[in-house]
Coordinates of C-alpha atoms in Angstrom, one line a residue:
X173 CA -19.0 -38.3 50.5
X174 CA -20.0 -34.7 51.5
X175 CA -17.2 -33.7 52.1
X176 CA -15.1 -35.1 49.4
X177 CA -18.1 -33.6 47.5
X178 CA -17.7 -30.4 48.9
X179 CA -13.6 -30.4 48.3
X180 CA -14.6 -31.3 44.6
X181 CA -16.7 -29.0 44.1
X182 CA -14.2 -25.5 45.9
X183 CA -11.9 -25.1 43.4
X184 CA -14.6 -25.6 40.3
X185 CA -16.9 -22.8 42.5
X186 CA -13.7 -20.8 43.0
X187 CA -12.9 -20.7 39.2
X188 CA -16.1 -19.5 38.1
X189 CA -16.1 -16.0 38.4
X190 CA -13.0 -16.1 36.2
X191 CA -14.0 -18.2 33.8
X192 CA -17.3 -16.4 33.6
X193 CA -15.6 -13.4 33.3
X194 CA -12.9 -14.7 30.7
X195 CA -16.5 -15.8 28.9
X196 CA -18.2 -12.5 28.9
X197 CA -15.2 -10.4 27.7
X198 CA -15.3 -13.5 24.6
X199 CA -18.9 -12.8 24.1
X200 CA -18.1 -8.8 24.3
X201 CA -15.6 -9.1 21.6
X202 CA -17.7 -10.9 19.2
X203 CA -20.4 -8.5 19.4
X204 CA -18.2 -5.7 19.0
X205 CA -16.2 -7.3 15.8
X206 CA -19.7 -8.8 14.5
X207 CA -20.9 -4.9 14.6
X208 CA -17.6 -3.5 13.0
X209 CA -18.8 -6.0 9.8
X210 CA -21.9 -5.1 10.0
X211 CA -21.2 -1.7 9.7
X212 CA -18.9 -2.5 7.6
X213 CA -21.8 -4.4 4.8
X214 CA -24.1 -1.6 5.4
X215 CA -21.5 1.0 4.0
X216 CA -20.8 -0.8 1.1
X217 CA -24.3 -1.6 0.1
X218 CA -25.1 1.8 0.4
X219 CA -22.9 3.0 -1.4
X220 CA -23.6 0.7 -4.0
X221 CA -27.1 1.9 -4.5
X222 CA -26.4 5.9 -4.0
X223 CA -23.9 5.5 -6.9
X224 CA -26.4 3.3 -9.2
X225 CA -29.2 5.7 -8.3
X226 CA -26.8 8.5 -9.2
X227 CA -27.4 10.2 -5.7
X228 CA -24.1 12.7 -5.4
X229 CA -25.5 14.6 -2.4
X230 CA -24.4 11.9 0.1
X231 CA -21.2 10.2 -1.2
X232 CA -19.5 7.0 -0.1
X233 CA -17.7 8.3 2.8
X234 CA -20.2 10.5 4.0
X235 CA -22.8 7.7 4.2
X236 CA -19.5 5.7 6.5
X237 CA -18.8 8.7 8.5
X238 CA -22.8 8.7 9.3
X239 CA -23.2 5.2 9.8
X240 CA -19.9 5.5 12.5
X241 CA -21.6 8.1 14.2
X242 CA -25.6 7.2 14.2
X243 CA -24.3 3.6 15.6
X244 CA -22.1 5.4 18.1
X245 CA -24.9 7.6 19.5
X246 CA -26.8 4.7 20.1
X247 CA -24.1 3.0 21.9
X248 CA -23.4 5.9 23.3
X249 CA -26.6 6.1 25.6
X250 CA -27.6 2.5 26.0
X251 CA -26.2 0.4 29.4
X252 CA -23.5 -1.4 27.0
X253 CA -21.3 1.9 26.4
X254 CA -18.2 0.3 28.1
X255 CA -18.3 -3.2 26.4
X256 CA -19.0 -1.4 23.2
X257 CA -16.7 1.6 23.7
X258 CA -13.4 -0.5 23.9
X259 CA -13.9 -2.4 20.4
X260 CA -14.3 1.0 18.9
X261 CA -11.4 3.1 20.6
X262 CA -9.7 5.6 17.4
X263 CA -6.8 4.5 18.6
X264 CA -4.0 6.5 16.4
X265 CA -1.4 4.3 16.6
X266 CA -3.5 1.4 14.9
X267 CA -4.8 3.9 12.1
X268 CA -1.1 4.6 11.8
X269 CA 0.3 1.3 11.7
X270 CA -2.5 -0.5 10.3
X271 CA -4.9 1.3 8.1
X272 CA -3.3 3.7 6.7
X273 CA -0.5 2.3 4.8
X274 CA -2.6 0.2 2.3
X275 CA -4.4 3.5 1.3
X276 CA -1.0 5.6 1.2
X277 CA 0.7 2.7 -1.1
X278 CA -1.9 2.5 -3.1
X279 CA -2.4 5.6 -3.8
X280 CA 1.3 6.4 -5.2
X281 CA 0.7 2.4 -6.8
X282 CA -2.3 3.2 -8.9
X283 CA -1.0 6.7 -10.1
X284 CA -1.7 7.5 -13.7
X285 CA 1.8 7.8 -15.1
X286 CA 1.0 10.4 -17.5
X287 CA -1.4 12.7 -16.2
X288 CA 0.7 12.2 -12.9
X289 CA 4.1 13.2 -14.3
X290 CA 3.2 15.1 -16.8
X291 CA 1.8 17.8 -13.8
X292 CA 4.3 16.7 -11.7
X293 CA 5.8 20.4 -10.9
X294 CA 2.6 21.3 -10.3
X295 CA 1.5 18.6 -8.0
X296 CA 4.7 19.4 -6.2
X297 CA 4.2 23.1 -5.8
X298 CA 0.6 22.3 -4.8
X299 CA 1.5 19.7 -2.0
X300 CA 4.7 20.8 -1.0
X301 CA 4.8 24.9 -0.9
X302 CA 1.1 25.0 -1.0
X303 CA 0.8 22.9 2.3
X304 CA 3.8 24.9 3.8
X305 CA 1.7 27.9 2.9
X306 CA -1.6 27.2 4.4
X307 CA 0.2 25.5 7.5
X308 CA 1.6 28.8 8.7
X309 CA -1.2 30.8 7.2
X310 CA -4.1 28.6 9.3
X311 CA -0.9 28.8 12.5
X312 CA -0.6 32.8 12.5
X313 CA -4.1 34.0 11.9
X314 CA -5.2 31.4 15.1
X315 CA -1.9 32.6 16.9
X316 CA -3.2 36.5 16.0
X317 CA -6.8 35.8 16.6
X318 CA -5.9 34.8 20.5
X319 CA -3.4 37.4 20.8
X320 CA -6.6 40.0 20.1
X321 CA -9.1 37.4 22.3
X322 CA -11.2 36.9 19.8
X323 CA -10.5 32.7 20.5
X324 CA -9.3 30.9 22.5
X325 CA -5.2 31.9 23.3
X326 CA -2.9 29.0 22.3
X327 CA 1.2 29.8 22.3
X328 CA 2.8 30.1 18.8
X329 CA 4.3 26.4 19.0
X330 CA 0.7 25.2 19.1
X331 CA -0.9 27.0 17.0
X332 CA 1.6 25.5 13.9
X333 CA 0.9 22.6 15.1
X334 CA -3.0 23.0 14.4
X335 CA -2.2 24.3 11.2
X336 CA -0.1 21.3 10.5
X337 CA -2.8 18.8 11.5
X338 CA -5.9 20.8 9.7
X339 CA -3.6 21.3 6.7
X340 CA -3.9 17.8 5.9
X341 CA -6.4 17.0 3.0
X342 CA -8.8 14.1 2.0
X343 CA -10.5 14.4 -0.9
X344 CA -11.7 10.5 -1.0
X345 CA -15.3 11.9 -1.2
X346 CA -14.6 14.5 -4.1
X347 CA -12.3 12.3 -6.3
X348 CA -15.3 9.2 -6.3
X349 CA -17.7 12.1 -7.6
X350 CA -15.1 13.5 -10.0
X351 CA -15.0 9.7 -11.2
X352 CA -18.7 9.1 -11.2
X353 CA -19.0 12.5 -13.2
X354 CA -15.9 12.2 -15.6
X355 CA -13.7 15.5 -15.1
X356 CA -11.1 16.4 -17.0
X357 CA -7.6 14.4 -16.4
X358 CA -5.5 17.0 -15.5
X359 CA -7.9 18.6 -13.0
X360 CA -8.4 14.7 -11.0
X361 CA -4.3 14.4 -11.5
X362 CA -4.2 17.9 -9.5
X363 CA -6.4 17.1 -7.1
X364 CA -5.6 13.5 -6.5
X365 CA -1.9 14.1 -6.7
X366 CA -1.9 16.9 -4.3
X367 CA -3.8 15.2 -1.9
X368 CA -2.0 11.9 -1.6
X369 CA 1.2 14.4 -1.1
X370 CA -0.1 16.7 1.0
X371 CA -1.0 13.9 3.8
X372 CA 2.6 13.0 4.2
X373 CA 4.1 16.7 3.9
X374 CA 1.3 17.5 6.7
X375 CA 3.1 15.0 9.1
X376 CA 6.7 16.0 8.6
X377 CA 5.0 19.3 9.4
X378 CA 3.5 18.5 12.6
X379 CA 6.2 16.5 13.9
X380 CA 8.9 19.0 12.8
X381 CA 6.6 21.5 15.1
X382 CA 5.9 19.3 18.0
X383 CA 9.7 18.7 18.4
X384 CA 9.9 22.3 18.4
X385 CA 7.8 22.6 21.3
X386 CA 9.4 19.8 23.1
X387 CA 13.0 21.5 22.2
X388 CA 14.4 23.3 25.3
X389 CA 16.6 26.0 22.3
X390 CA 14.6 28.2 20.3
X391 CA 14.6 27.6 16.6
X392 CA 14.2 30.3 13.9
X393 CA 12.3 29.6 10.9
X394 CA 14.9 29.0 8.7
X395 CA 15.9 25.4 11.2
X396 CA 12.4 24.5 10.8
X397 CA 12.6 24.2 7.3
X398 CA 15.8 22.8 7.0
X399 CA 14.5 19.8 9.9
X400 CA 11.4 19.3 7.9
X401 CA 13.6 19.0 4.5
X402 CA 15.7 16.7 6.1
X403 CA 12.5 14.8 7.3
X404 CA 10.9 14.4 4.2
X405 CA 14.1 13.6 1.6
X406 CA 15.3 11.0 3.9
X407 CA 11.8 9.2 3.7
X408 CA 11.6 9.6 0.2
X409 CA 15.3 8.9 -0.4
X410 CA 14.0 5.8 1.6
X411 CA 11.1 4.3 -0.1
X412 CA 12.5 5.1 -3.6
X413 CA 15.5 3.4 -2.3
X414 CA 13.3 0.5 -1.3
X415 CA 11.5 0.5 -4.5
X416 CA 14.5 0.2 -6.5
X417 CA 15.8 -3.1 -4.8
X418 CA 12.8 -4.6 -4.9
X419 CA 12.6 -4.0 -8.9
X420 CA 16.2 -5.6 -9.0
X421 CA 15.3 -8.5 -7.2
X422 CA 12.1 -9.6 -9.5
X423 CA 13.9 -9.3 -12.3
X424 CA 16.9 -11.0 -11.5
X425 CA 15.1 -13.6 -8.7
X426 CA 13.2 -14.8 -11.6
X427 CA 10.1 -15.7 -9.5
X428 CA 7.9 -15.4 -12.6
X429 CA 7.7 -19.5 -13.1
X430 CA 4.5 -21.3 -12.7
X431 CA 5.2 -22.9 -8.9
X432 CA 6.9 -19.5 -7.2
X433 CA 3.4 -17.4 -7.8
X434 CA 2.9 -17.4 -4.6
X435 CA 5.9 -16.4 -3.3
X436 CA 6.1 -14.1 -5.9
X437 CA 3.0 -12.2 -4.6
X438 CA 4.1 -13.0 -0.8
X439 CA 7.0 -10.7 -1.8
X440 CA 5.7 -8.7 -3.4
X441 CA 3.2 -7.8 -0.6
X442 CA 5.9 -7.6 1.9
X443 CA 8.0 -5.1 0.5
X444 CA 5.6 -1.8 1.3
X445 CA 5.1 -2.3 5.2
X446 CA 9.0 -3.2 5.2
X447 CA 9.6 0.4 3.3
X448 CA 7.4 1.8 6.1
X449 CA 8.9 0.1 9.5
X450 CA 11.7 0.9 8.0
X451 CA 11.7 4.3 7.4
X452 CA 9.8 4.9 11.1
X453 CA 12.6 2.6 13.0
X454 CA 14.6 5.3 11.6
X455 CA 13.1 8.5 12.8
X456 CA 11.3 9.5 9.3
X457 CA 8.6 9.4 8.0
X458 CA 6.7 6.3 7.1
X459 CA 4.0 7.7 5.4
X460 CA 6.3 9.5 2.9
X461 CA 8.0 6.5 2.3
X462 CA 5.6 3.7 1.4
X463 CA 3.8 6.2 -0.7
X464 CA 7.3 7.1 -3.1
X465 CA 7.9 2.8 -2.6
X466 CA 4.1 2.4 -4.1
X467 CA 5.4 5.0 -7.5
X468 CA 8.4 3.2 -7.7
X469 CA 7.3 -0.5 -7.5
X470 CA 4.5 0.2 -9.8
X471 CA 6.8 2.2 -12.3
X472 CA 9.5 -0.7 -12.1
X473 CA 8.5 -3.6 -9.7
X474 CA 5.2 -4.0 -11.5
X475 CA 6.4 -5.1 -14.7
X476 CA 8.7 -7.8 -13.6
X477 CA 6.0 -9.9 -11.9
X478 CA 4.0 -12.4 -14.1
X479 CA 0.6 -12.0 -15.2
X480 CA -0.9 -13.9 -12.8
X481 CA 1.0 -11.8 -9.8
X482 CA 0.0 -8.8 -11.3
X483 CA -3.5 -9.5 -11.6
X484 CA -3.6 -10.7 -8.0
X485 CA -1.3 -8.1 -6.3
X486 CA -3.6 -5.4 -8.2
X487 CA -6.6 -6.5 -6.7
X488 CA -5.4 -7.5 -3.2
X489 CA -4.4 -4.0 -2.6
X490 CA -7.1 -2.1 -4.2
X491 CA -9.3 -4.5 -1.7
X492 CA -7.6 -3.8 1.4
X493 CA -7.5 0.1 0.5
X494 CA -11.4 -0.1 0.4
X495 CA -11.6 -2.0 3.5
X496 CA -9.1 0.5 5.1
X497 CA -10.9 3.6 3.7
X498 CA -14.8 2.6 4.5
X499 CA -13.1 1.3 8.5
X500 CA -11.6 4.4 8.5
X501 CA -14.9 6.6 8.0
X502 CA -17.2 4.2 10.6
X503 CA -14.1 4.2 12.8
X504 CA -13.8 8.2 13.1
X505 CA -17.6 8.5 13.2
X506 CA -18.1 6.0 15.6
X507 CA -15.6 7.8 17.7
X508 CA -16.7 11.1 17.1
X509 CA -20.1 10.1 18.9
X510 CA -18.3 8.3 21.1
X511 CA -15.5 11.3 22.1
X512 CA -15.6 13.7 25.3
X513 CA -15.9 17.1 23.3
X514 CA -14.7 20.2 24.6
X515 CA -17.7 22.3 23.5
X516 CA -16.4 25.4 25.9
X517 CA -14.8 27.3 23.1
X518 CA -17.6 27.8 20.5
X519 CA -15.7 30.8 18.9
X520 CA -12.2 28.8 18.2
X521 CA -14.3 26.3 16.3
X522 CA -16.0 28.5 14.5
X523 CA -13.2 31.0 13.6
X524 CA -11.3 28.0 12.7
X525 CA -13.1 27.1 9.8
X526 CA -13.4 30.4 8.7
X527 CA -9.2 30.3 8.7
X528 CA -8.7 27.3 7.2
X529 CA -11.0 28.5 4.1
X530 CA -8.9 31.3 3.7
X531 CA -5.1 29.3 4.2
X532 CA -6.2 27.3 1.7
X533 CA -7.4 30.1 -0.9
X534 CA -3.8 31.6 0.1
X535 CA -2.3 27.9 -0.7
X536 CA -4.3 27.6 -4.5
X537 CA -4.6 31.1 -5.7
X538 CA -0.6 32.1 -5.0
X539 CA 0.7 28.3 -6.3
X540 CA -1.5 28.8 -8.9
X541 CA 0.0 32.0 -10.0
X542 CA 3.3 30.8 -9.7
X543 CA 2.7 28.0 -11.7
X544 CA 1.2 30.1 -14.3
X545 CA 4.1 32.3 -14.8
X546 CA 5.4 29.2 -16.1
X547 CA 3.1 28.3 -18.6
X548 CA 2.0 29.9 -21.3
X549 CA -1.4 31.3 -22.2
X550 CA -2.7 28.1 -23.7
X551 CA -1.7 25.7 -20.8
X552 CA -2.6 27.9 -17.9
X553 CA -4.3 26.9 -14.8
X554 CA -8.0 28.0 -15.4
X555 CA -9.6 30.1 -12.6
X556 CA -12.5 27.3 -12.5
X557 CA -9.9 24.8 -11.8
X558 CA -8.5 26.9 -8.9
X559 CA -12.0 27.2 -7.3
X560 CA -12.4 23.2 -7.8
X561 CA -8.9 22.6 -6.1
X562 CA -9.2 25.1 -3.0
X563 CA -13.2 23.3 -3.0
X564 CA -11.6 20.4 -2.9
X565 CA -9.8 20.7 0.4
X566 CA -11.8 18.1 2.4
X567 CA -10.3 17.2 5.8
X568 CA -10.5 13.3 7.3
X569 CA -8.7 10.4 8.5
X570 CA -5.0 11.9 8.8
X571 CA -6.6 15.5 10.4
X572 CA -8.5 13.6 13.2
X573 CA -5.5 10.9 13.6
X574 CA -3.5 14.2 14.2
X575 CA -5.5 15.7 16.5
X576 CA -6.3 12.6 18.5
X577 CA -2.4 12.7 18.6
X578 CA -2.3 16.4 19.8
X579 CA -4.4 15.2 22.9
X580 CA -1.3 13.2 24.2
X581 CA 1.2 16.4 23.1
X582 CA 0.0 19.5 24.5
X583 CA -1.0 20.3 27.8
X584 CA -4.5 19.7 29.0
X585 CA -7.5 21.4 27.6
X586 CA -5.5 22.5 24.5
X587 CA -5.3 19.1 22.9
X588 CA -8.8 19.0 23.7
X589 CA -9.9 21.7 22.2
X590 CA -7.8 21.4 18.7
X591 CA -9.3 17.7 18.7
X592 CA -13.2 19.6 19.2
X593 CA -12.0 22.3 16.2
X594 CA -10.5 19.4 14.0
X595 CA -13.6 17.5 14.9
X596 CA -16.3 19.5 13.5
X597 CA -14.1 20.8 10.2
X598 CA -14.0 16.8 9.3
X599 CA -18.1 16.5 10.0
X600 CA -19.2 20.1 8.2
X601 CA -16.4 19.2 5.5
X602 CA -16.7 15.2 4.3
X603 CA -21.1 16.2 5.0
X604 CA -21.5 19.5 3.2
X605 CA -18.6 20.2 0.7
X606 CA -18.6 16.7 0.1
X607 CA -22.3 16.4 -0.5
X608 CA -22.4 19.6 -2.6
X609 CA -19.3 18.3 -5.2
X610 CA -21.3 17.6 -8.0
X611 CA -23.0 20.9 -7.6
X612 CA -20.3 22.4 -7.4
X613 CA -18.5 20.9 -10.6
X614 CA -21.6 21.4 -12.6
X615 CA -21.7 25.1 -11.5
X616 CA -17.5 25.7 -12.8
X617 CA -19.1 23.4 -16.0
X618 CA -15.9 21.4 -15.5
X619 CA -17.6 17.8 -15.9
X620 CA -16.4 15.9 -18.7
X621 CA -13.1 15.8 -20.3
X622 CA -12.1 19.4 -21.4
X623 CA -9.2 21.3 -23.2
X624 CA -9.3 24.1 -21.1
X625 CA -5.5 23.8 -20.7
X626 CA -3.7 21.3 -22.9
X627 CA -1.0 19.1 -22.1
X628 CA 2.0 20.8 -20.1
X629 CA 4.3 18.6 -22.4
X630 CA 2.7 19.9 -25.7
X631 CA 3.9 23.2 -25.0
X632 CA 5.5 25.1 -27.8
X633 CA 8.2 27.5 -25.9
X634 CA 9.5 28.6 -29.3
X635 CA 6.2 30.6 -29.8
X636 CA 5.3 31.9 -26.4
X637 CA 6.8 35.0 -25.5
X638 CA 4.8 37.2 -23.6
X639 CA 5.1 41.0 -23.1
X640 CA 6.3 42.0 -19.5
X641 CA 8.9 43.8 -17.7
X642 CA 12.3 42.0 -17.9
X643 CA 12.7 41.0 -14.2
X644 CA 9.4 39.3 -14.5
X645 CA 10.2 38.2 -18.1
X646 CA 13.7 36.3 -16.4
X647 CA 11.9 34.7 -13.7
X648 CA 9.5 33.0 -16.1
X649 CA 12.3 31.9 -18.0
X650 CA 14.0 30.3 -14.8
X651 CA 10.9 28.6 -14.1
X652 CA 10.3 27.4 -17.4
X653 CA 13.6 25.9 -17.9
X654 CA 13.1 24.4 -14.6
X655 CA 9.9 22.7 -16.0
X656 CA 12.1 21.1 -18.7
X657 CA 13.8 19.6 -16.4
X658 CA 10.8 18.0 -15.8
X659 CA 10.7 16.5 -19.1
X660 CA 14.7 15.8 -18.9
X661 CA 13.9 13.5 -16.2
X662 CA 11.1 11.2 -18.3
X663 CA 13.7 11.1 -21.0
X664 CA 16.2 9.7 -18.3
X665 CA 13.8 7.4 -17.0
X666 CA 12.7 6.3 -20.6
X667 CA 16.2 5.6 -21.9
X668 CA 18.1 4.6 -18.3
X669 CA 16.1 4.1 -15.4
X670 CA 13.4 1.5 -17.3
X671 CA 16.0 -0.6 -19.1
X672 CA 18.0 -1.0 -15.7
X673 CA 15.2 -1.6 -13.4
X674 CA 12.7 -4.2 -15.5
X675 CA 12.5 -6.9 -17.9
X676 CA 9.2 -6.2 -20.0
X677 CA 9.8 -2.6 -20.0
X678 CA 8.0 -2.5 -23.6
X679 CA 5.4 -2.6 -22.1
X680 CA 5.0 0.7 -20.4
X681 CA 4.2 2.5 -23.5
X682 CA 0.9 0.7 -24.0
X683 CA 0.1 1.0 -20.3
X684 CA 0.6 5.0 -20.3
X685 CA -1.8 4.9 -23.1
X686 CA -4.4 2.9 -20.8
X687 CA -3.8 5.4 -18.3
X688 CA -5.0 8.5 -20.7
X689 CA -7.9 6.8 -21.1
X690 CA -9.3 6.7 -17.7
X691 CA -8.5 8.9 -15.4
X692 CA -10.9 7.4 -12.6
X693 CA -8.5 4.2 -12.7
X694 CA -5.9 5.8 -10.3
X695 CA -7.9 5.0 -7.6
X696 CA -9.4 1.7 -9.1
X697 CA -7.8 -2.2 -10.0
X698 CA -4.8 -1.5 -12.2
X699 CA -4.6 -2.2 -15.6
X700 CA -2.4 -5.2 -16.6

């Protein structure tokens, strides 16, 4: 009996330490999501109440970013770092694949058509030439600052590539207090439309730049450009093209009966992440191209659903955007806390900042300009909505994913130290420009909805001419007629690109109107 006993009992003894350790890791992973909810509840709450109590100094993200990183000290010096540490890992490939696409898509979804068109050139300028612009600015003056040791001494290849990276803006903390405070429409479609841009021009950027450095040829500028063109049409060319079948297949699938709802939505659902595995199975970008399939599907797609599958596909993606956003914030602050820093090079942090103020005065103040010379007097650009746009300049979730990414790129200790740099501009930048917004707006007396500049399409041309020499008078002309073109192409998409692509295309008029009226509803539940 002892012995059978004892043969019994081996194999049970034997198993133990694995099942007690399959156990523990079980337990381990259930604290570690039960803390991400947590976290999770705490942000939302107080969020809640520091936008009811009207409390602009510490906005939404900056009370997530803190939460992230008080939680993440704490975990960071108590005996349960490792357990903890693992369910928290910014891991970039997950905020790649996973996190950010539902705030990229619905950020081109929930565009207000009007404001968003109608400063379309200028959004373009902004995001496209204006991120260029402040990518090699921020790249050369780091490049020339090590050159003269004044920083640390990066080569030229890397040094773009940290201007890529910190070129990328967030302004999810402004654009909630620009809600809250109600600023003028064609200020919030600036600054929303450049930003939700500028993230996926910032990629093309830095991936353009780290094949460069990767590349055993040397590439002049001129190849760069051309690579980073090619880059970024093809993932447009790609989501658009997306966008456009899917608007053909709702209105001619006719899903729109009572019993296919659900499969209407399920579609529905599925066409964004296909637009964005898509476009990165083939080399391009997939940011770029979810965000042009969000636009599309919401300018066509949208109105061939039913009511029910509008109301529903509205919401479910305005919900997992928040989710996204407020996991993002903990996420990066958690990590931030959580991060090896590589504090040894003080002076590249700190001249860092001072460059990236400065690239991005160069980006506003010479678009700006340009786009002026193509306006006349009464639908200029104001210099207090220049100062609001280059304040607005946050950087966040795509800057640190970037650098995180840089870490695995470059050699060792320079990914480090551009993840340190990027590090603190995200902290200083979503904590004090954030937290200093509504200051800030109050001080440019841009709260409320103004006239300062009226609608670029009310322009009378007829009765603008301006005194000037003739080259400069010629080049205003070229880029005024270019910004007709502008208005050639919502006549084309009134009269062609509607009819073709929906079935209740009546109904955009009424819905542009809605959008007029509230320009804090691009990043809210769409009207329907």
């Amino acid at each position: 009996m002892e012995t059978a006993a004892h043969y019994a009992a081996a194999p049970h003894q034997g198993a133990m330490p694995g099942f007690g350790g399959a156990v523990d890791e079980q337990q381990a992973a259930g604290v570690g999501i039960l803390l991400q909810i947590s976290m999770l509840v705490l942000s939302f709450v107080l969020g809640h109440l520091l936008r009811r109590r009207k409390f602009y100094y510490l906005p939404e993200a900056s009370a997530s970013l803190l939460i992230g990183m008080i939680v993440g000290g704490f975990a960071n010096i108590s005996n349960t770092q490792k357990s903890t540490r693992r369910w928290f890992n910014f891991r970039e490939d997950f905020f790649l694949l996973f996190l950010l696409p539902p705030i990229i898509f619905q950020s081109g979804f929930n565009l207000a058509p009007k404001p968003f068109f109608s400063n379309f050139g200028a959004i373009i300028t902004f995001a496209i030439l204006g991120t260029f612009i402040a990518s090699i600015v921020t790249g050369l003056l780091v490049y020339l600052a090590g050159l003269i040791f004044i920083i640390y001494r990066l080569p030229l290849v890397e040094c773009m590539m940290f201007g890529a990276l910190v070129s990328a803006t967030d302004p999810v903390t402004v654009l909630s207090i620009f809600q809250e405070l109600g600023t003028d429409v064609n200020l919030y479609a600036l600054v929303f439309g450049e930003s939700v841009l500028n993230d996926a021009v910032a990629i093309s950027l830095y991936r353009t730049m780290a094949s460069m450095r990767t590349s055993s040829s040397g590439q002049n500028l001129l190849i760069v450009i051309l690579r980073f063109l090619e880059n970024f049409v093809g993932s447009m060319s790609s989501g658009i093209g997306v966008g456009l079948i899917s608007a053909l297949l709702f209105k001619y699938a006719e899903l729109g009966v009572e019993n296919l709802h659900n499969l209407e939505s399920c579609l529905f659902v599925l066409f964004p992440y296909f637009s964005y595995m898509l476009a990165e199975g083939l080399g391009l970008s997939g940011i770029v191209s979810i965000l042009f399939t969000g636009i599309v599907m919401k300018r066509y797609t949208f109105y061939n659903l039913s009511e029910d599958s509008q109301r529903f596909t509205a919401r479910f993606f305005h919900l997992l955007s928040s989710l996204a956003e407020a996991f993002i914030f903990i996420y990066m602050g958690f990590d931030i806390a959580m991060e090896r820093q590589s504090w040894s090079h003080i002076g590249f942090i700190f001249f860092s900042i001072v460059f990236i103020l400065v690239a991005r005065a160069a980006n506003v103040f010479s678009c700006a300009y340009i786009l002026n010379l193509a306006r006349p007097p009464h639908s200029q650009i104001p210099r207090e909505y220049q100062l609001a746009l280059w304040y607005s300049g946050l950087r966040g979730a795509m800057a640190f994913a970037l650098a995180l990414q840089s870490v695995h790129d470059l050699p060792e200790g320079h990914g480090e130290t551009i993840f340190t740099a990027t590090t603190s501009i995200v902290v200083l930048t979503v904590l004090l420009i954030g937290g200093s917004t509504g200051t800030m707006l109050e001080a440019l007396q841009v709260v409320g909805d103004s006239n300062r500049y009226r609608h670029p399409y009310e322009e009378n041309f007829e009765g603008s001419s301006e005194e000037g020499t003739p080259s400069k008078n010629k080049f205003q002309l070229k880029l005024r007629e270019l910004r007709r073109s502008t208005s050639s192409f919502a006549l084309l998409d009134r009269n062609y690109l509607t009819p073709i692509f929906t079935s209740q295309h009546e109904d955009d008029d009424d819905d542009d109107d809605n959008d007029d009226d509230s320009s804090g509803e691009v990043l809210g539940i769409a009207s329907t």
